[in-house]
Amino acid sequence: MAYEFRKRIQFRAGFFVREVLNGTVEPLVMLFVYTALYGSAAAAAGEGVGTEPVSLGGWTYPEIIQYVAGLVVVRKLIFHSRALDLATEIFEGRVTKYLVMPFRFFVLHQGRFLQFTLLQLAVAALVWCIGYAAAPAYWLVPVSVAATLQAGVLVLMGSYCCFLIFFILNALAFWLDVVWSLLVMAWFVIGFSGGALVPVSQMPAAFYGVLSLGFPYWMITAPIELLMGRLGTGDFLLGAGLVAGQLVALDLLRRWVWRRGLARYVGAGM
Amino acid sequence: MSVASGTKPSGADGGPVLEARGVRKVFRTFERVPGLRGILKNFVAREHVDIAALDGVDLRVERGESVGLIGANGAGKTTLVKILAGIVPASSGEARLLGRDSFDLRDAEKRRLALVMGQKSQLWWDLPPIDSFRLLKEIYGVSDADFAERLARFASMLEVEDRLKIQLRQLSLGQRMKMEIIGAFLHSPEVVFLDEPTIGLDLISRETIRRFLVGLSEQRAVTFVLTSHDLEDIEETCRRIVVLDQGAVAFDGGLTDLSQRVTGKRAVEVHVHPNARVDEEALVAELSRHGAELAGRSAGSLTVIVSAERLAELVPRLFAMLDVKDLSVERQPLERLIREIYRRGIDAAGGGEG
Ligand SMILES: Nc1ncnc2c1ncn2[C@@H]1O[C@H](COP(=O)(O)OP(=O)(O)OP(=O)(O)O)[C@@H](O)[C@H]1O
Ligand SMILES: [Mg+2]
């Protein structure tokens, strides 16, 4: 009994440690790179005399640190492909049982998204508290409650778009053998074009012009800038509109791919 | 329903419960060429093979019928079940369930349908059956009272009351299968497909499951389609038999027609010395005098099919004519019967339709 209990506690604790630590390596690397970058830029600018802080692509060093802190929290909320195992369900014919049941299969996965989101909201809050307790001077503190809500809405809408994309890629298992590599690639593209490595607004203008139209930007860079007060309510409205449009389009694509896929389903293993 | 339904050809009530018209199914598989060149080749032009699993199946099943679907491995039984239940689309032809295109079922029809697969779990692997059943209760909208009553009744009929709280993956094959059957009947379906529900089960479990199915079909007008390689399953639970052979219906008729052939005939296996001479012409002539026929022959053995009544007169003749080492008598095996039906398929199928 006691053994069982201890095992279970260890499992729970392990889960939280994993969740909290998950995705902290990249931000740490970013931090080192940025520190070196700004250090050499400052050295080149004025041999330590300058009272003006060095700005690269519109971002100062303290701002970048806040960005990285925001990134750690925001990434917790973004739906990742590991939370779906649809492709294997299709491969192994485990989808069959749902096809004869009187409910929409997709609703089940929406349920997973909801579950993921609720859990990760708790994890994100926890991570924010830990970060704030550890380094209150550098940690990102939202400028207002409204900004926090706006950022939250954008992140979750973007996360839902990710969910749709992963669902669609998983559904390609009706046609393809290897879906896993597509999922990894998609995650990389979404992360990069959203600002998981470099804030999109720090990228060259041409990049920024294109990427600021896509939901990844509004899921990562833009919410953090809202939290920092670099963007305002007008930007939020624009972003929400753009993302809503993409969300609807992705959902239509999801329906179409699913219908086409079902027509190719063979119900393996029966 | 009390509304006159005879005039509604495609209506859900009154019309056939299941209907297949000229159903064909072609599976396309891609051949994988091994090696690096293979990867490139697969990428550019994959070579495919088309397998015709069903080749023009016609079937009409009325309310309350219990149909036994038999046929050799790969005959297309499972494929037909999948198509009728709407899991996969037919390549051509028409499949209907409760008056609706099978591949386009709405929740209203799905609520009246159940599927039990011997090879694939319909329940959740990681959950104890009781939790799966509760989920199914929610999905199908079964009332609390019905749920409690049915669960208790089914579990006691199938003798698994004490296993409901154990994770499905930890149950034995037979216990799992019984759970699958309980899960399928909880929402009181009208049409039930059972694809080899007794595969790998012991005699007692099979008996229990058969009794359960028979009991249910007597109480309510449930329509069954049952596939099995165990002819006894079929004999005890189904009144109508459909034999599939290479994707086509080879026999469709009453159980009595078929079981007479099975129970009325015996297969006599005669072992002779491998290098003994056998005058085959004389043997065949002698056999036909007793209404028997030579069904198979190899170096050391002969198989003779004869009706049960004339077995006694034939056996002494066999001893007289052949240098018999050993002789055994069995009921005519299913495989041979199916082959025979297939050979004479047209008249057997024609005679079976009532
Ligand atoms: N997913 C698939 N891809 C390719 N061929 C398939 C597929 N599923 C079935 N087939 C082929 O279709 C034919 C019919 O298969 P099916 O599973 O319906 O047979 P069955 O009558 O149920 O046989 P068994 O008694 O072995 O269960 C077989 O030749 C099989 O190889
Ligand atoms: Mg089968």
Tab-separated table of N, CA and C in Angstrom, chain B residues 222-326:
chain	number	residue	atom	x	y	z
B	222	VAL	N	-33.805	-8.815	-32.638
B	222	VAL	CA	-32.485	-8.301	-32.999
B	222	VAL	C	-32.055	-8.961	-34.298
B	223	THR	N	-31.441	-8.186	-35.163
B	223	THR	CA	-30.907	-8.744	-36.400
B	223	THR	C	-29.418	-8.986	-36.207
B	224	PHE	N	-28.993	-10.217	-36.459
B	224	PHE	CA	-27.591	-10.578	-36.257
B	224	PHE	C	-26.904	-10.888	-37.558
B	225	VAL	N	-25.655	-10.508	-37.653
B	225	VAL	CA	-24.803	-11.125	-38.666
B	225	VAL	C	-23.600	-11.651	-37.913
B	226	LEU	N	-23.390	-12.942	-37.970
B	226	LEU	CA	-22.336	-13.569	-37.188
B	226	LEU	C	-21.377	-14.285	-38.125
B	227	THR	N	-20.092	-14.004	-37.993
B	227	THR	CA	-19.145	-14.799	-38.768
B	227	THR	C	-18.372	-15.688	-37.811
B	228	SER	N	-18.055	-16.886	-38.274
B	228	SER	CA	-17.290	-17.796	-37.433
B	228	SER	C	-16.749	-18.920	-38.291
B	229	HIS	N	-15.642	-19.461	-37.835
B	229	HIS	CA	-15.134	-20.656	-38.503
B	229	HIS	C	-15.610	-21.902	-37.780
B	230	ASP	N	-16.344	-21.678	-36.688
B	230	ASP	CA	-16.867	-22.797	-35.921
B	230	ASP	C	-18.313	-23.021	-36.332
B	231	LEU	N	-18.541	-24.083	-37.068
B	231	LEU	CA	-19.870	-24.307	-37.619
B	231	LEU	C	-20.914	-24.476	-36.523
B	232	GLU	N	-20.471	-24.959	-35.371
B	232	GLU	CA	-21.424	-25.126	-34.280
B	232	GLU	C	-21.981	-23.787	-33.818
B	233	ASP	N	-21.120	-22.779	-33.763
B	233	ASP	CA	-21.593	-21.423	-33.420
B	233	ASP	C	-22.756	-21.064	-34.317
B	234	ILE	N	-22.530	-21.273	-35.600
B	234	ILE	CA	-23.508	-20.867	-36.587
B	234	ILE	C	-24.772	-21.706	-36.451
B	235	GLU	N	-24.581	-23.016	-36.312
B	235	GLU	CA	-25.738	-23.911	-36.218
B	235	GLU	C	-26.636	-23.524	-35.054
B	236	GLU	N	-26.008	-23.150	-33.939
B	236	GLU	CA	-26.816	-22.911	-32.753
B	236	GLU	C	-27.403	-21.515	-32.676
B	237	THR	N	-26.831	-20.569	-33.407
B	237	THR	CA	-27.335	-19.206	-33.255
B	237	THR	C	-28.021	-18.659	-34.499
B	238	CYS	N	-27.791	-19.248	-35.658
B	238	CYS	CA	-28.309	-18.633	-36.875
B	238	CYS	C	-29.302	-19.547	-37.586
B	239	ARG	N	-30.304	-18.932	-38.197
B	239	ARG	CA	-31.256	-19.731	-38.976
B	239	ARG	C	-30.922	-19.691	-40.463
B	240	ARG	N	-30.179	-18.646	-40.826
B	240	ARG	CA	-29.858	-18.510	-42.239
B	240	ARG	C	-28.340	-18.491	-42.418
B	241	ILE	N	-27.895	-19.089	-43.484
B	241	ILE	CA	-26.464	-19.196	-43.725
B	241	ILE	C	-26.120	-18.529	-45.046
B	242	VAL	N	-25.081	-17.738	-45.025
B	242	VAL	CA	-24.564	-17.199	-46.275
B	242	VAL	C	-23.116	-17.649	-46.380
B	243	VAL	N	-22.804	-18.308	-47.479
B	243	VAL	CA	-21.423	-18.744	-47.682
B	243	VAL	C	-20.768	-17.815	-48.690
B	244	LEU	N	-19.645	-17.233	-48.290
B	244	LEU	CA	-18.878	-16.413	-49.221
B	244	LEU	C	-17.717	-17.243	-49.739
B	245	ASP	N	-17.491	-17.132	-51.023
B	245	ASP	CA	-16.340	-17.801	-51.586
B	245	ASP	C	-15.671	-16.850	-52.555
B	246	GLN	N	-14.431	-16.535	-52.261
B	246	GLN	CA	-13.664	-15.597	-53.093
B	246	GLN	C	-14.457	-14.345	-53.414
B	247	GLY	N	-15.080	-13.789	-52.402
B	247	GLY	CA	-15.740	-12.501	-52.561
B	247	GLY	C	-17.114	-12.546	-53.196
B	248	ALA	N	-17.664	-13.742	-53.375
B	248	ALA	CA	-19.014	-13.818	-53.945
B	248	ALA	C	-19.872	-14.751	-53.092
B	249	VAL	N	-21.176	-14.536	-53.131
B	249	VAL	CA	-22.069	-15.391	-52.365
B	249	VAL	C	-22.198	-16.728	-53.089
B	250	ALA	N	-21.778	-17.808	-52.411
B	250	ALA	CA	-21.838	-19.121	-53.043
B	250	ALA	C	-23.072	-19.885	-52.597
B	251	PHE	N	-23.574	-19.537	-51.444
B	251	PHE	CA	-24.779	-20.195	-50.942
B	251	PHE	C	-25.496	-19.223	-50.041
B	252	ASP	N	-26.807	-19.193	-50.163
B	252	ASP	CA	-27.599	-18.346	-49.276
B	252	ASP	C	-28.893	-19.097	-49.043
B	253	GLY	N	-29.054	-19.618	-47.849
B	253	GLY	CA	-30.268	-20.384	-47.616
B	253	GLY	C	-30.440	-20.735	-46.164
B	254	GLY	N	-31.439	-21.560	-45.888
B	254	GLY	CA	-31.760	-21.912	-44.518
B	254	GLY	C	-30.709	-22.819	-43.910
B	255	LEU	N	-30.638	-22.752	-42.617
B	255	LEU	CA	-29.697	-23.599	-41.911
B	255	LEU	C	-30.023	-25.074	-42.127
B	256	THR	N	-31.341	-25.383	-42.185
B	256	THR	CA	-31.739	-26.789	-42.309
B	256	THR	C	-31.152	-27.415	-43.571
B	257	ASP	N	-31.194	-26.678	-44.678
B	257	ASP	CA	-30.614	-27.214	-45.919
B	257	ASP	C	-29.164	-27.588	-45.702
B	258	LEU	N	-28.477	-26.654	-45.077
B	258	LEU	CA	-27.041	-26.832	-44.956
B	258	LEU	C	-26.709	-27.899	-43.931
B	259	SER	N	-27.396	-27.855	-42.792
B	259	SER	CA	-27.006	-28.779	-41.729
B	259	SER	C	-27.353	-30.209	-42.111
B	260	GLN	N	-28.361	-30.378	-42.970
B	260	GLN	CA	-28.640	-31.722	-43.442
B	260	GLN	C	-27.449	-32.275	-44.206
B	261	ARG	N	-26.888	-31.381	-44.993
B	261	ARG	CA	-25.726	-31.835	-45.740
B	261	ARG	C	-24.569	-32.142	-44.823
B	262	VAL	N	-24.408	-31.311	-43.796
B	262	VAL	CA	-23.277	-31.526	-42.910
B	262	VAL	C	-23.510	-32.737	-42.037
B	263	THR	N	-24.670	-32.760	-41.374
B	263	THR	CA	-24.897	-33.848	-40.433
B	263	THR	C	-25.206	-35.136	-41.176
B	264	GLY	N	-25.734	-35.018	-42.378
B	264	GLY	CA	-26.125	-36.218	-43.103
B	264	GLY	C	-24.978	-36.884	-43.824
B	265	LYS	N	-23.833	-36.199	-43.909
B	265	LYS	CA	-22.731	-36.778	-44.680
B	265	LYS	C	-21.533	-37.069	-43.814
B	266	ARG	N	-20.793	-38.049	-44.212
B	266	ARG	CA	-19.591	-38.414	-43.475
B	266	ARG	C	-18.400	-38.415	-44.416
B	267	ALA	N	-17.271	-38.025	-43.871
B	267	ALA	CA	-16.036	-38.114	-44.640
B	267	ALA	C	-15.259	-39.312	-44.117
B	268	VAL	N	-14.993	-40.266	-44.996
B	268	VAL	CA	-14.249	-41.459	-44.592
B	268	VAL	C	-12.829	-41.322	-45.120
B	269	GLU	N	-11.904	-41.337	-44.200
B	269	GLU	CA	-10.497	-41.221	-44.577
B	269	GLU	C	-9.875	-42.614	-44.508
B	270	VAL	N	-9.441	-43.091	-45.661
B	270	VAL	CA	-8.885	-44.445	-45.724
B	270	VAL	C	-7.387	-44.357	-45.969
B	271	HIS	N	-6.608	-44.941	-45.051
B	271	HIS	CA	-5.158	-44.962	-45.247
B	271	HIS	C	-4.764	-46.299	-45.848
B	272	VAL	N	-4.014	-46.237	-46.930
B	272	VAL	CA	-3.557	-47.460	-47.593
B	272	VAL	C	-2.032	-47.419	-47.671
B	273	HIS	N	-1.447	-48.533	-48.053
B	273	HIS	CA	0.010	-48.528	-48.242
B	273	HIS	C	0.363	-47.611	-49.404
B	274	PRO	N	1.368	-46.776	-49.225
B	274	PRO	CA	1.668	-45.779	-50.257
B	274	PRO	C	1.921	-46.390	-51.629
B	275	ASN	N	2.537	-47.585	-51.682
B	275	ASN	CA	2.799	-48.116	-53.014
B	275	ASN	C	1.836	-49.233	-53.429
B	276	ALA	N	0.722	-49.324	-52.711
B	276	ALA	CA	-0.292	-50.305	-53.119
B	276	ALA	C	-1.001	-49.798	-54.373
B	277	ARG	N	-1.347	-50.739	-55.253
B	277	ARG	CA	-2.033	-50.337	-56.480
B	277	ARG	C	-3.525	-50.205	-56.194
B	278	VAL	N	-4.087	-49.128	-56.690
B	278	VAL	CA	-5.530	-48.922	-56.508
B	278	VAL	C	-6.175	-48.808	-57.875
B	279	ASP	N	-7.142	-49.692	-58.123
B	279	ASP	CA	-7.864	-49.610	-59.396
B	279	ASP	C	-8.933	-48.531	-59.245
B	280	GLU	N	-8.571	-47.334	-59.684
B	280	GLU	CA	-9.429	-46.198	-59.373
B	280	GLU	C	-10.778	-46.283	-60.068
B	281	GLU	N	-10.754	-46.772	-61.289
B	281	GLU	CA	-12.001	-46.836	-62.059
B	281	GLU	C	-13.031	-47.728	-61.370
B	282	ALA	N	-12.528	-48.910	-60.960
B	282	ALA	CA	-13.423	-49.852	-60.286
B	282	ALA	C	-13.913	-49.275	-58.965
B	283	LEU	N	-12.989	-48.590	-58.275
B	283	LEU	CA	-13.343	-48.008	-56.981
B	283	LEU	C	-14.456	-46.979	-57.137
B	284	VAL	N	-14.279	-46.073	-58.104
B	284	VAL	CA	-15.280	-45.022	-58.321
B	284	VAL	C	-16.629	-45.631	-58.668
B	285	ALA	N	-16.598	-46.698	-59.495
B	285	ALA	CA	-17.848	-47.364	-59.870
B	285	ALA	C	-18.520	-47.953	-58.639
B	286	GLU	N	-17.695	-48.608	-57.797
B	286	GLU	CA	-18.236	-49.217	-56.589
B	286	GLU	C	-18.812	-48.152	-55.643
B	287	LEU	N	-18.084	-47.059	-55.537
B	287	LEU	CA	-18.526	-45.974	-54.647
B	287	LEU	C	-19.875	-45.435	-55.096
B	288	SER	N	-20.008	-45.234	-56.386
B	288	SER	CA	-21.250	-44.631	-56.875
B	288	SER	C	-22.436	-45.575	-56.650
B	289	ARG	N	-22.142	-46.874	-56.572
B	289	ARG	CA	-23.210	-47.827	-56.279
B	289	ARG	C	-23.761	-47.602	-54.863
B	290	HIS	N	-22.916	-47.037	-53.995
B	290	HIS	CA	-23.364	-46.774	-52.612
B	290	HIS	C	-23.659	-45.285	-52.399
B	291	GLY	N	-23.802	-44.575	-53.499
B	291	GLY	CA	-24.094	-43.139	-53.391
B	291	GLY	C	-22.938	-42.343	-52.806
B	292	ALA	N	-21.730	-42.869	-52.917
B	292	ALA	CA	-20.576	-42.169	-52.347
B	292	ALA	C	-19.707	-41.610	-53.458
B	293	GLU	N	-18.792	-40.728	-53.080
B	293	GLU	CA	-17.881	-40.226	-54.103
B	293	GLU	C	-16.485	-40.017	-53.538
B	294	LEU	N	-15.541	-40.081	-54.440
B	294	LEU	CA	-14.150	-39.891	-54.057
B	294	LEU	C	-13.870	-38.395	-54.019
B	295	ALA	N	-13.560	-37.876	-52.839
B	295	ALA	CA	-13.406	-36.426	-52.718
B	295	ALA	C	-11.948	-35.995	-52.731
B	296	GLY	N	-11.050	-36.940	-52.453
B	296	GLY	CA	-9.646	-36.535	-52.456
B	296	GLY	C	-8.775	-37.763	-52.453
B	297	ARG	N	-7.558	-37.595	-52.959
B	297	ARG	CA	-6.695	-38.774	-53.007
B	297	ARG	C	-5.256	-38.319	-52.966
B	298	SER	N	-4.479	-38.961	-52.131
B	298	SER	CA	-3.043	-38.694	-52.133
B	298	SER	C	-2.358	-40.047	-52.108
B	299	ALA	N	-1.011	-40.041	-52.052
B	299	ALA	CA	-0.269	-41.295	-52.168
B	299	ALA	C	-0.755	-42.326	-51.156
B	300	GLY	N	-0.909	-41.896	-49.895
B	300	GLY	CA	-1.224	-42.876	-48.863
B	300	GLY	C	-2.652	-42.869	-48.367
B	301	SER	N	-3.490	-42.004	-48.940
B	301	SER	CA	-4.847	-41.975	-48.388
B	301	SER	C	-5.887	-41.557	-49.418
B	302	LEU	N	-7.125	-41.939	-49.104
B	302	LEU	CA	-8.263	-41.592	-49.965
B	302	LEU	C	-9.325	-40.976	-49.073
B	303	THR	N	-10.051	-40.004	-49.594
B	303	THR	CA	-11.154	-39.467	-48.824
B	303	THR	C	-12.443	-39.720	-49.587
B	304	VAL	N	-13.388	-40.318	-48.888
B	304	VAL	CA	-14.651	-40.683	-49.516
B	304	VAL	C	-15.777	-40.000	-48.769
B	305	ILE	N	-16.705	-39.389	-49.506
B	305	ILE	CA	-17.859	-38.764	-48.879
B	305	ILE	C	-19.077	-39.662	-49.113
B	306	VAL	N	-19.781	-39.944	-48.037
B	306	VAL	CA	-20.934	-40.832	-48.144
B	306	VAL	C	-22.008	-40.368	-47.169
B	307	SER	N	-23.262	-40.662	-47.472
B	307	SER	CA	-24.317	-40.284	-46.542
B	307	SER	C	-24.255	-41.199	-45.322
B	308	ALA	N	-24.688	-40.652	-44.180
B	308	ALA	CA	-24.527	-41.364	-42.918
B	308	ALA	C	-25.224	-42.727	-42.940
B	309	GLU	N	-26.397	-42.799	-43.578
B	309	GLU	CA	-27.171	-44.055	-43.560
B	309	GLU	C	-26.445	-45.172	-44.297
B	310	ARG	N	-25.687	-44.815	-45.320
B	310	ARG	CA	-25.096	-45.864	-46.142
B	310	ARG	C	-23.653	-46.175	-45.755
B	311	LEU	N	-23.218	-45.536	-44.666
B	311	LEU	CA	-21.847	-45.742	-44.209
B	311	LEU	C	-21.587	-47.219	-43.917
B	312	ALA	N	-22.558	-47.857	-43.237
B	312	ALA	CA	-22.376	-49.236	-42.774
B	312	ALA	C	-22.188	-50.210	-43.936
B	313	GLU	N	-22.884	-49.960	-45.024
B	313	GLU	CA	-22.732	-50.879	-46.161
B	313	GLU	C	-21.453	-50.610	-46.948
B	314	LEU	N	-20.967	-49.356	-46.865
B	314	LEU	CA	-19.793	-49.012	-47.670
B	314	LEU	C	-18.493	-49.518	-47.051
B	315	VAL	N	-18.376	-49.367	-45.738
B	315	VAL	CA	-17.098	-49.650	-45.088
B	315	VAL	C	-16.590	-51.072	-45.368
B	316	PRO	N	-17.415	-52.106	-45.255
B	316	PRO	CA	-16.925	-53.456	-45.584
B	316	PRO	C	-16.426	-53.559	-47.021
B	317	ARG	N	-17.077	-52.865	-47.924
B	317	ARG	CA	-16.661	-52.909	-49.328
B	317	ARG	C	-15.267	-52.292	-49.484
B	318	LEU	N	-15.030	-51.217	-48.726
B	318	LEU	CA	-13.719	-50.563	-48.789
B	318	LEU	C	-12.634	-51.525	-48.319
B	319	PHE	N	-12.911	-52.234	-47.223
B	319	PHE	CA	-11.947	-53.206	-46.726
B	319	PHE	C	-11.705	-54.304	-47.755
B	320	ALA	N	-12.760	-54.671	-48.458
B	320	ALA	CA	-12.624	-55.740	-49.439
B	320	ALA	C	-11.800	-55.305	-50.641
B	321	MET	N	-11.998	-54.064	-51.046
B	321	MET	CA	-11.357	-53.613	-52.283
B	321	MET	C	-9.949	-53.077	-52.081
B	322	LEU	N	-9.678	-52.520	-50.925
B	322	LEU	CA	-8.399	-51.850	-50.710
B	322	LEU	C	-7.612	-52.533	-49.610
B	323	ASP	N	-6.302	-52.324	-49.654
B	323	ASP	CA	-5.435	-52.836	-48.608
B	323	ASP	C	-5.406	-51.790	-47.490
B	324	VAL	N	-6.447	-51.807	-46.646
B	324	VAL	CA	-6.638	-50.726	-45.678
B	324	VAL	C	-5.710	-50.882	-44.486
B	325	LYS	N	-4.964	-49.811	-44.201
B	325	LYS	CA	-4.108	-49.783	-43.018
B	325	LYS	C	-4.883	-49.216	-41.832
B	326	ASP	N	-5.654	-48.191	-42.139
B	326	ASP	CA	-6.378	-47.476	-41.077
B	326	ASP	C	-7.559	-46.773	-41.720
